[in-house]
Structures are given as C-alpha cells and as structure tokens.
C-alpha cells in the first residue's frame, strides 16, 4: 500500500498545513473541531491524521507508511486505538444498529467524501459517548496514542454533549479527539470553545470540475453543471455525477417547465411523485435547483452573459422561460422558495407545501407580467 499522507486530500491546504506542522513539532491539541460544508474532506483529513498518529513507522515528513499493521488496520477503520463515532437513525435493535455501523464504515472506506443520507432523523446516542469515555482512559492497545473521530458532532444530543464535556475536563494525554461538523451553530458553545477550530473551505469549482472528469466519463458541460450545483462540496458533486439524484433533477426540471407552461395535469402528477418520495431530502434538492434557476433568470434579466448561468447546458431545454421579469419579482419568487424551505423543516405535508409553492410562483411571476 502506498504512503498515506494528509497531502493527498483535495483542496484543503490550510488545514493540512496546520496539522502537519503541529504533528511534526509534536504539538497537537487534545481536541480539534473541523468545521465547514459537508463533503469537503473533513472526514478524510481526520482519517489520515489518525493514520499518521498511529503509524508504527512514520516517514520523515510525518506521513503514515501505509504498510505497517497499524496503518492497515486504520485503513480498514478497525484499529483498537482508533474510535470512530458517527450518527445514524436510533434503534433499540442491536442488529439494526450493527447494520448502520457496517454501512457507514463501508461507504466511507469506498468513498470518504460520500454524504450519508438517511430518511429518518439521526443522532449520536449517549451510550456511544459513555462507551468512549470508558475506553479512552485506559492504556493504548497497540500504538502510543489513541485517536477519536466524532463525525457530524452537531448531531449529539445535549446529554451526549455534556458527557463529552466531562472528557474535555480531563483529557487523556495520549489521546487526540477530532470532532467534525458542517453545522457549527448547532453545537453546544462550551464544546466549540474548548476545541481548537480548523475551518474547511469549500473546494473550488475548478477542482471539483476536474475531479468529476477524472472519476466519471462526463462531458465538459455536465461536469461544469454538477460542479456549479455542488456549491463547493465534492460529496454533493459526486452524488450528482454518480446518477444518484438524476431522477430528482429531471423531475425538478419537468415540474419547473410545467409551472411556466401552466400544464395543470403534469403539475399534479409530478407533485404526486414528489410527495411519495421516501427520501425527504430530495424535496430540499428540488428547492435548491429552483433557486439556482431563479438566480439564472435574475442574471439574464440584468443582462449578465450566458457564461454566468449555472444551467447553461440546459438552456436549450427551455428551462428559462422566455419572459421578461422585473428583478423585484424575481427576488420575491426567490423568497417564496426560501420560505418553502423553512416550512419544509416545520414538517408540513409535502403535497400542500408544493401546491402552495407552485401557486405562489405562478401568481408572482406570471400575472400581469406585461405591466413590468
Ligand atoms: Zn504505518
């Protein structure tokens, strides 16, 4: 196996350098908080850091050798001094919990940038943190150090977070804890203030573009389109490019066109399809795509050239209605989609949510457009 280095992580130079320097000088903090958008490499950096710290024969430039027994075990996410804690839907059935555990490990080993999607609420149970607390105050089994990664740490409920704070009060000297989060504002402030924070920036669209072309046989335009939709998250871009969200993408476009051409039957059918969708996050994807479309309409209305459009490759599919909207109306439409997103979190029924959205958009943008 090849050397495992922090440097192989795509586009996170600042984070890599901070950790590399600290680790070379033996000055790592006890607790790190990696924060930044989902799918930008926080897990991969934490994983590589664990490998570096647990390696039995690290190289001169503080990389893991990739070949010693410790390296091989961390690569399989099953080293006895390495603890990986992550959220999943709660369950009383041990078998179901085990399935979630296995699924997460396999998915992350296959693709560390992969976003984990669940159609039920997820959390990190207090049992897991209790178990962790019991484990980390003993001597390491195999290495000189212990490493803990707590993924999506914002999904700890307050009982779990409070227990974690107990660990923060008396951190074991030989243990490095890495917490990752894409929603730092949802975390307990005391947890945030007691960690050394490292910010992970969105990956540049150029990097995502070339990564997509490297991994998938995508044409230039499609790669550019997915890169734009990703907002700098390689994980999001990979989900698009792997075809996982293709059906939602297509139905979002179809519903969009039906709204402008006022095809009532088609609107009803598509809303029906969305309301039956088991994965509720697909509704958020629809709303996001529509916001991008409105952004493009706005760009066009203020005379920005087509190279500023996200949906350039789909321009020909008549996604942008051939109407002149006044910018204030477009802004209003954007707000309507935003409000729908907030309503979504209030757990309103999908069908009434989408019917309301379609009607509001039509009345905002399609009534009396000639007045503008
Ligand atoms: Zn090694």
Short mmCIF file of C-alpha atoms and ligand atoms in Angstrom, two decimals:
data_model
loop_
_atom_site.label_atom_id
_atom_site.label_comp_id
_atom_site.label_asym_id
_atom_site.label_seq_id
_atom_site.Cartn_x
_atom_site.Cartn_y
_atom_site.Cartn_z
CA UNK A 1 0.00 0.00 0.00
CA UNK A 2 1.22 3.50 -0.75
CA UNK A 3 2.13 6.15 1.77
CA UNK A 4 -0.91 7.75 3.35
CA UNK A 5 -0.45 11.45 3.61
CA UNK A 6 -2.54 14.37 4.70
CA UNK A 7 -1.44 15.95 1.46
CA UNK A 8 -3.50 13.64 -0.70
CA UNK A 9 -6.68 15.37 0.49
CA UNK A 10 -8.06 17.53 -2.27
CA UNK A 11 -8.04 21.30 -1.84
CA UNK A 12 -7.62 21.66 1.94
CA UNK A 13 -4.12 23.12 2.01
CA UNK A 14 -4.61 25.31 5.11
CA UNK A 15 -5.99 22.53 7.30
CA UNK A 16 -3.31 20.11 6.07
CA UNK A 17 -0.51 22.54 6.84
CA UNK A 18 -1.76 23.37 10.37
CA UNK A 19 -1.97 19.70 11.28
CA UNK A 20 1.27 18.71 9.58
CA UNK A 21 3.26 21.40 11.39
CA UNK A 22 1.65 20.60 14.75
CA UNK A 23 2.28 16.91 14.31
CA UNK A 24 5.92 17.43 13.23
CA UNK A 25 6.57 19.55 16.32
CA UNK A 26 4.62 17.15 18.50
CA UNK A 27 2.28 19.95 19.44
CA UNK A 28 -1.11 18.62 18.53
CA UNK A 29 -4.06 19.87 20.54
CA UNK A 30 -6.16 17.44 22.56
CA UNK A 31 -9.34 18.34 20.77
CA UNK A 32 -9.90 19.62 17.26
CA UNK A 33 -13.10 20.81 15.71
CA UNK A 34 -13.08 20.57 11.91
CA UNK A 35 -15.90 22.72 10.60
CA UNK A 36 -17.07 23.63 7.13
CA UNK A 37 -19.55 22.44 4.48
CA UNK A 38 -20.43 18.76 4.15
CA UNK A 39 -18.45 16.80 1.58
CA UNK A 40 -15.27 18.92 1.51
CA UNK A 41 -12.85 16.42 3.09
CA UNK A 42 -13.14 16.85 6.88
CA UNK A 43 -13.52 13.12 7.44
CA UNK A 44 -10.66 12.25 5.10
CA UNK A 45 -8.27 14.67 6.84
CA UNK A 46 -9.28 13.28 10.25
CA UNK A 47 -8.79 9.72 8.98
CA UNK A 48 -5.36 10.50 7.54
CA UNK A 49 -4.38 12.26 10.75
CA UNK A 50 -5.36 9.13 12.72
CA UNK A 51 -3.25 7.03 10.39
CA UNK A 52 -0.27 9.35 10.83
CA UNK A 53 -0.55 9.32 14.63
CA UNK A 54 -0.99 5.57 14.95
CA UNK A 55 1.58 4.50 12.33
CA UNK A 56 4.45 2.40 13.65
CA UNK A 57 6.99 3.65 11.11
CA UNK A 58 6.04 7.17 10.07
CA UNK A 59 8.12 8.64 7.25
CA UNK A 60 10.45 11.61 7.69
CA UNK A 61 7.83 14.11 6.58
CA UNK A 62 5.32 12.79 9.14
CA UNK A 63 3.25 10.71 6.77
CA UNK A 64 1.94 7.29 7.67
CA UNK A 65 3.91 4.47 6.00
CA UNK A 66 0.73 2.81 4.74
CA UNK A 67 2.20 -0.66 5.23
CA UNK A 68 2.64 -1.39 8.96
CA UNK A 69 -0.06 -3.39 10.82
CA UNK A 70 -1.40 -0.19 12.41
CA UNK A 71 -1.74 1.57 9.06
CA UNK A 72 -3.54 -1.41 7.57
CA UNK A 73 -5.97 -1.53 10.50
CA UNK A 74 -6.74 2.19 10.38
CA UNK A 75 -7.27 1.86 6.63
CA UNK A 76 -9.97 -0.71 7.47
CA UNK A 77 -11.34 1.66 10.16
CA UNK A 78 -10.85 -1.04 12.81
CA UNK A 79 -7.70 -0.26 14.82
CA UNK A 80 -8.04 -0.98 18.59
CA UNK A 81 -6.77 2.53 19.49
CA UNK A 82 -8.94 4.26 16.93
CA UNK A 83 -12.54 5.16 17.75
CA UNK A 84 -14.95 6.32 15.10
CA UNK A 85 -18.24 7.71 16.40
CA UNK A 86 -20.94 8.86 13.98
CA UNK A 87 -24.69 9.43 13.95
CA UNK A 88 -27.34 7.20 12.46
CA UNK A 89 -31.09 6.68 13.00
CA UNK A 90 -31.69 5.45 16.53
CA UNK A 91 -32.89 1.91 17.11
CA UNK A 92 -33.46 -0.45 20.07
CA UNK A 93 -32.49 -3.44 17.95
CA UNK A 94 -28.78 -4.30 18.20
CA UNK A 95 -28.86 -5.88 14.74
CA UNK A 96 -30.19 -2.71 13.16
CA UNK A 97 -27.54 -0.63 14.94
CA UNK A 98 -24.87 -3.03 13.66
CA UNK A 99 -26.20 -2.66 10.12
CA UNK A 100 -25.95 1.12 10.36
CA UNK A 101 -22.40 0.80 11.71
CA UNK A 102 -21.29 -1.52 8.91
CA UNK A 103 -22.98 0.56 6.25
CA UNK A 104 -21.27 3.76 7.37
CA UNK A 105 -17.80 2.20 7.53
CA UNK A 106 -18.11 0.53 4.16
CA UNK A 107 -19.46 3.66 2.48
CA UNK A 108 -16.70 5.86 3.91
CA UNK A 109 -13.97 3.38 3.04
CA UNK A 110 -15.22 3.21 -0.54
CA UNK A 111 -15.60 7.00 -0.85
CA UNK A 112 -14.54 9.23 2.07
CA UNK A 113 -16.30 12.25 0.54
CA UNK A 114 -19.61 10.46 0.34
CA UNK A 115 -22.53 12.14 2.10
CA UNK A 116 -24.51 9.81 4.31
CA UNK A 117 -28.22 10.22 3.67
CA UNK A 118 -30.93 8.82 5.91
CA UNK A 119 -34.66 9.29 5.68
CA UNK A 120 -35.05 9.29 9.46
CA UNK A 121 -33.60 11.73 11.99
CA UNK A 122 -30.12 10.77 13.13
CA UNK A 123 -28.22 11.27 16.36
CA UNK A 124 -25.17 10.18 18.35
CA UNK A 125 -26.51 8.24 21.31
CA UNK A 126 -25.33 8.89 24.84
CA UNK A 127 -24.42 5.17 25.02
CA UNK A 128 -21.76 5.66 22.39
CA UNK A 129 -20.16 8.57 24.24
CA UNK A 130 -20.41 6.63 27.52
CA UNK A 131 -18.60 3.69 25.90
CA UNK A 132 -15.99 6.07 24.51
CA UNK A 133 -15.45 7.59 27.94
CA UNK A 134 -14.85 4.14 29.44
CA UNK A 135 -12.36 3.26 26.72
CA UNK A 136 -10.14 6.28 26.37
CA UNK A 137 -8.82 6.39 29.94
CA UNK A 138 -7.00 3.07 29.59
CA UNK A 139 -3.57 2.45 28.05
CA UNK A 140 -3.44 2.18 24.28
CA UNK A 141 -3.51 -1.41 23.00
CA UNK A 142 -1.18 -1.25 20.06
CA UNK A 143 0.14 2.28 19.48
CA UNK A 144 1.44 5.03 21.69
CA UNK A 145 -1.60 7.17 21.10
CA UNK A 146 -5.33 6.91 20.73
CA UNK A 147 -7.39 8.77 18.19
CA UNK A 148 -11.11 9.51 18.32
CA UNK A 149 -13.15 10.87 15.41
CA UNK A 150 -16.66 12.10 16.15
CA UNK A 151 -18.37 12.71 12.83
CA UNK A 152 -21.24 15.22 12.47
CA UNK A 153 -20.74 16.16 16.10
CA UNK A 154 -23.71 18.56 15.94
CA UNK A 155 -25.97 15.50 15.99
CA UNK A 156 -25.02 14.78 19.61
CA UNK A 157 -27.98 15.44 21.81
CA UNK A 158 -27.32 17.58 24.87
CA UNK A 159 -26.90 14.54 27.16
CA UNK A 160 -24.17 13.17 24.85
CA UNK A 161 -22.51 16.58 24.53
CA UNK A 162 -22.50 17.08 28.29
CA UNK A 163 -20.86 13.72 28.79
CA UNK A 164 -18.26 14.67 26.18
CA UNK A 165 -17.51 17.83 28.15
CA UNK A 166 -16.52 15.61 31.07
CA UNK A 167 -13.86 14.11 28.79
CA UNK A 168 -12.75 17.64 27.83
CA UNK A 169 -12.26 18.48 31.51
CA UNK A 170 -9.72 15.71 32.00
CA UNK A 171 -8.44 14.82 28.56
CA UNK A 172 -6.23 11.73 28.44
CA UNK A 173 -2.78 12.99 27.43
CA UNK A 174 -2.21 10.29 24.82
CA UNK A 175 -5.50 10.88 23.00
CA UNK A 176 -6.36 13.21 20.14
CA UNK A 177 -10.06 13.89 19.59
CA UNK A 178 -11.31 15.21 16.28
CA UNK A 179 -14.88 16.45 16.01
CA UNK A 180 -16.28 17.29 12.59
CA UNK A 181 -19.34 19.37 11.79
CA UNK A 182 -21.00 21.17 8.91
CA UNK A 183 -23.34 22.98 11.32
CA UNK A 184 -21.15 24.58 13.96
CA UNK A 185 -24.03 26.86 15.07
CA UNK A 186 -25.96 23.78 16.20
CA UNK A 187 -23.20 22.71 18.58
CA UNK A 188 -23.02 23.32 22.31
CA UNK A 189 -20.99 26.57 22.71
CA UNK A 190 -18.91 25.04 25.51
CA UNK A 191 -17.84 22.21 23.21
CA UNK A 192 -16.91 24.69 20.48
CA UNK A 193 -14.96 27.00 22.79
CA UNK A 194 -12.88 24.17 24.24
CA UNK A 195 -11.76 22.81 20.89
CA UNK A 196 -9.10 24.06 18.53
CA UNK A 197 -11.11 25.03 15.49
CA UNK A 198 -9.93 24.38 11.96
CA UNK A 199 -12.04 25.75 9.15
CA UNK A 200 -12.51 23.72 5.98
CA UNK A 201 -13.26 25.86 2.96
CA UNK A 202 -15.47 24.86 0.04
CA UNK A 203 -13.48 23.16 -2.72
CA UNK A 204 -13.03 25.39 -5.78
CA UNK A 205 -15.37 24.69 -8.67
CA UNK A 206 -12.37 24.14 -10.99
CA UNK A 207 -11.05 21.41 -8.71
CA UNK A 208 -14.45 19.73 -8.47
CA UNK A 209 -14.85 20.01 -12.22
CA UNK A 210 -11.56 18.27 -12.93
CA UNK A 211 -12.16 15.69 -10.18
CA UNK A 212 -15.50 14.77 -11.78
CA UNK A 213 -13.94 14.43 -15.19
CA UNK A 214 -11.19 12.27 -13.73
CA UNK A 215 -13.59 9.92 -11.97
CA UNK A 216 -16.54 9.79 -14.36
CA UNK A 217 -16.64 9.95 -18.11
CA UNK A 218 -18.60 13.18 -18.08
CA UNK A 219 -18.55 15.72 -20.83
CA UNK A 220 -17.25 19.21 -20.13
CA UNK A 221 -20.67 20.82 -19.78
CA UNK A 222 -22.20 18.22 -17.49
CA UNK A 223 -19.15 18.28 -15.21
CA UNK A 224 -19.39 22.09 -15.06
CA UNK A 225 -23.08 21.93 -14.31
CA UNK A 226 -22.71 19.45 -11.43
CA UNK A 227 -19.75 21.43 -10.09
CA UNK A 228 -21.90 24.59 -10.00
CA UNK A 229 -24.75 22.80 -8.24
CA UNK A 230 -22.33 21.39 -5.66
CA UNK A 231 -21.53 24.79 -4.10
CA UNK A 232 -18.01 23.60 -3.40
CA UNK A 233 -18.92 20.23 -1.88
CA UNK A 234 -17.17 17.37 -3.64
CA UNK A 235 -19.53 14.99 -1.82
CA UNK A 236 -22.56 16.71 -3.36
CA UNK A 237 -20.93 16.77 -6.80
CA UNK A 238 -20.17 13.04 -6.58
CA UNK A 239 -23.78 12.27 -5.67
CA UNK A 240 -24.92 14.16 -8.76
CA UNK A 241 -22.31 12.64 -11.05
CA UNK A 242 -22.95 9.09 -9.89
CA UNK A 243 -26.53 9.46 -11.09
CA UNK A 244 -27.93 9.04 -7.59
CA UNK A 245 -30.05 12.19 -7.84
CA UNK A 246 -30.68 12.11 -11.57
CA UNK A 247 -34.37 11.28 -11.25
CA UNK A 248 -34.96 14.18 -8.85
CA UNK A 249 -33.01 16.50 -11.09
CA UNK A 250 -35.08 15.52 -14.11
CA UNK A 251 -38.40 15.76 -12.25
CA UNK A 252 -37.42 19.15 -10.82
CA UNK A 253 -36.82 20.42 -14.37
CA UNK A 254 -40.06 18.89 -15.63
CA UNK A 255 -42.11 20.44 -12.83
CA UNK A 256 -40.37 23.77 -13.38
CA UNK A 257 -41.32 23.79 -17.07
CA UNK A 258 -44.87 22.68 -16.28
CA UNK A 259 -45.26 25.64 -13.89
CA UNK A 260 -44.41 28.15 -16.62
CA UNK A 261 -46.48 26.47 -19.29
CA UNK A 262 -49.36 26.05 -16.80
CA UNK A 263 -49.79 22.34 -17.55
CA UNK A 264 -52.05 21.55 -14.62
CA UNK A 265 -52.24 17.78 -15.13
CA UNK A 266 -48.47 17.41 -15.35
CA UNK A 267 -48.02 19.64 -12.29
CA UNK A 268 -50.40 17.40 -10.33
CA UNK A 269 -48.65 14.21 -11.45
CA UNK A 270 -45.20 15.48 -10.56
CA UNK A 271 -46.27 16.83 -7.17
CA UNK A 272 -47.73 13.37 -6.54
CA UNK A 273 -44.35 11.78 -7.39
CA UNK A 274 -42.50 14.13 -5.04
CA UNK A 275 -44.98 13.60 -2.22
CA UNK A 276 -44.43 9.83 -2.44
CA UNK A 277 -40.62 10.21 -2.33
CA UNK A 278 -39.29 8.31 0.70
CA UNK A 279 -36.11 10.35 0.97
CA UNK A 280 -37.38 13.73 2.14
CA UNK A 281 -34.07 15.41 1.42
CA UNK A 282 -34.96 15.18 -2.28
CA UNK A 283 -37.54 17.92 -1.70
CA UNK A 284 -34.75 20.18 -0.49
CA UNK A 285 -32.84 19.33 -3.64
CA UNK A 286 -35.82 20.39 -5.77
CA UNK A 287 -35.99 23.71 -3.90
CA UNK A 288 -32.27 24.27 -4.30
CA UNK A 289 -32.42 23.60 -8.04
CA UNK A 290 -35.29 26.06 -8.39
CA UNK A 291 -33.37 28.71 -6.50
CA UNK A 292 -30.50 28.27 -8.92
CA UNK A 293 -32.88 28.59 -11.83
CA UNK A 294 -34.27 31.82 -10.38
CA UNK A 295 -30.73 33.05 -9.93
CA UNK A 296 -30.10 32.39 -13.62
CA UNK A 297 -33.30 34.22 -14.57
CA UNK A 298 -32.12 37.11 -12.47
CA UNK A 299 -28.69 37.10 -14.13
CA UNK A 300 -30.33 37.09 -17.54
CA UNK A 301 -32.75 39.87 -16.58
CA UNK A 302 -29.95 42.20 -15.55
CA UNK A 303 -28.06 41.43 -18.73
CA UNK A 304 -25.27 39.14 -17.47
CA UNK A 305 -23.92 37.00 -20.27
CA UNK A 306 -24.64 33.29 -20.57
CA UNK A 307 -21.31 32.31 -19.04
CA UNK A 308 -22.70 33.44 -15.67
CA UNK A 309 -25.54 30.95 -15.93
CA UNK A 310 -25.42 27.72 -13.98
CA UNK A 311 -27.90 25.98 -16.24
CA UNK A 312 -26.06 26.90 -19.44
CA UNK A 313 -26.03 23.34 -20.82
CA UNK A 314 -29.75 23.07 -20.23
CA UNK A 315 -30.55 26.40 -21.76
CA UNK A 316 -31.83 24.68 -24.86
CA UNK A 317 -34.30 22.65 -22.89
CA UNK A 318 -36.30 25.83 -22.35
CA UNK A 319 -35.66 25.89 -18.63
CA UNK A 320 -35.53 29.63 -18.62
CA UNK A 321 -38.97 30.92 -19.54
CA UNK A 322 -38.83 33.34 -22.38
CA UNK A 323 -40.37 36.15 -20.37
CA UNK A 324 -39.02 39.38 -19.06
CA UNK A 325 -39.36 39.56 -15.33
CA UNK A 326 -38.59 42.66 -13.33
CA UNK A 327 -35.80 41.92 -10.83
CA UNK A 328 -38.03 42.71 -7.78
CA UNK A 329 -40.44 40.00 -8.88
CA UNK A 330 -37.63 37.50 -9.24
CA UNK A 331 -36.42 38.44 -5.80
CA UNK A 332 -39.90 37.83 -4.44
CA UNK A 333 -40.03 34.42 -6.14
CA UNK A 334 -36.67 33.56 -4.60
CA UNK A 335 -38.06 34.47 -1.18
CA UNK A 336 -41.07 32.24 -1.78
CA UNK A 337 -38.83 29.24 -2.45
CA UNK A 338 -36.81 30.14 0.64
CA UNK A 339 -39.95 30.26 2.76
CA UNK A 340 -40.97 26.85 1.40
CA UNK A 341 -37.63 25.51 2.57
CA UNK A 342 -38.30 26.82 6.09
CA UNK A 343 -41.83 25.40 6.01
CA UNK A 344 -40.36 22.06 4.99
CA UNK A 345 -38.47 21.91 8.27
CA UNK A 346 -41.72 22.53 10.11
CA UNK A 347 -42.84 19.16 8.77
CA UNK A 348 -45.78 20.32 6.71
CA UNK A 349 -47.19 17.80 4.24
CA UNK A 350 -45.15 17.71 1.03
CA UNK A 351 -48.18 17.88 -1.24
CA UNK A 352 -49.68 21.03 0.27
CA UNK A 353 -46.21 22.54 0.51
CA UNK A 354 -45.56 22.08 -3.23
CA UNK A 355 -49.05 23.11 -4.33
CA UNK A 356 -48.63 26.32 -2.32
CA UNK A 357 -45.21 26.90 -3.87
CA UNK A 358 -46.40 26.43 -7.44
CA UNK A 359 -49.41 28.73 -7.00
CA UNK A 360 -47.35 31.44 -5.30
CA UNK A 361 -44.70 31.36 -8.03
CA UNK A 362 -47.29 31.48 -10.79
CA UNK A 363 -49.11 34.42 -9.22
CA UNK A 364 -45.87 36.27 -8.54
CA UNK A 365 -44.23 35.81 -11.90
CA UNK A 366 -46.98 35.04 -14.38
CA UNK A 367 -49.72 37.53 -13.55
CA UNK A 368 -49.66 40.85 -15.37
CA UNK A 369 -46.07 40.47 -16.46
CA UNK A 370 -46.76 42.99 -19.20
CA UNK A 371 -47.05 45.70 -16.53
CA UNK A 372 -43.35 45.35 -15.95
ZN1 LIG B 1 2.40 2.73 9.15
#
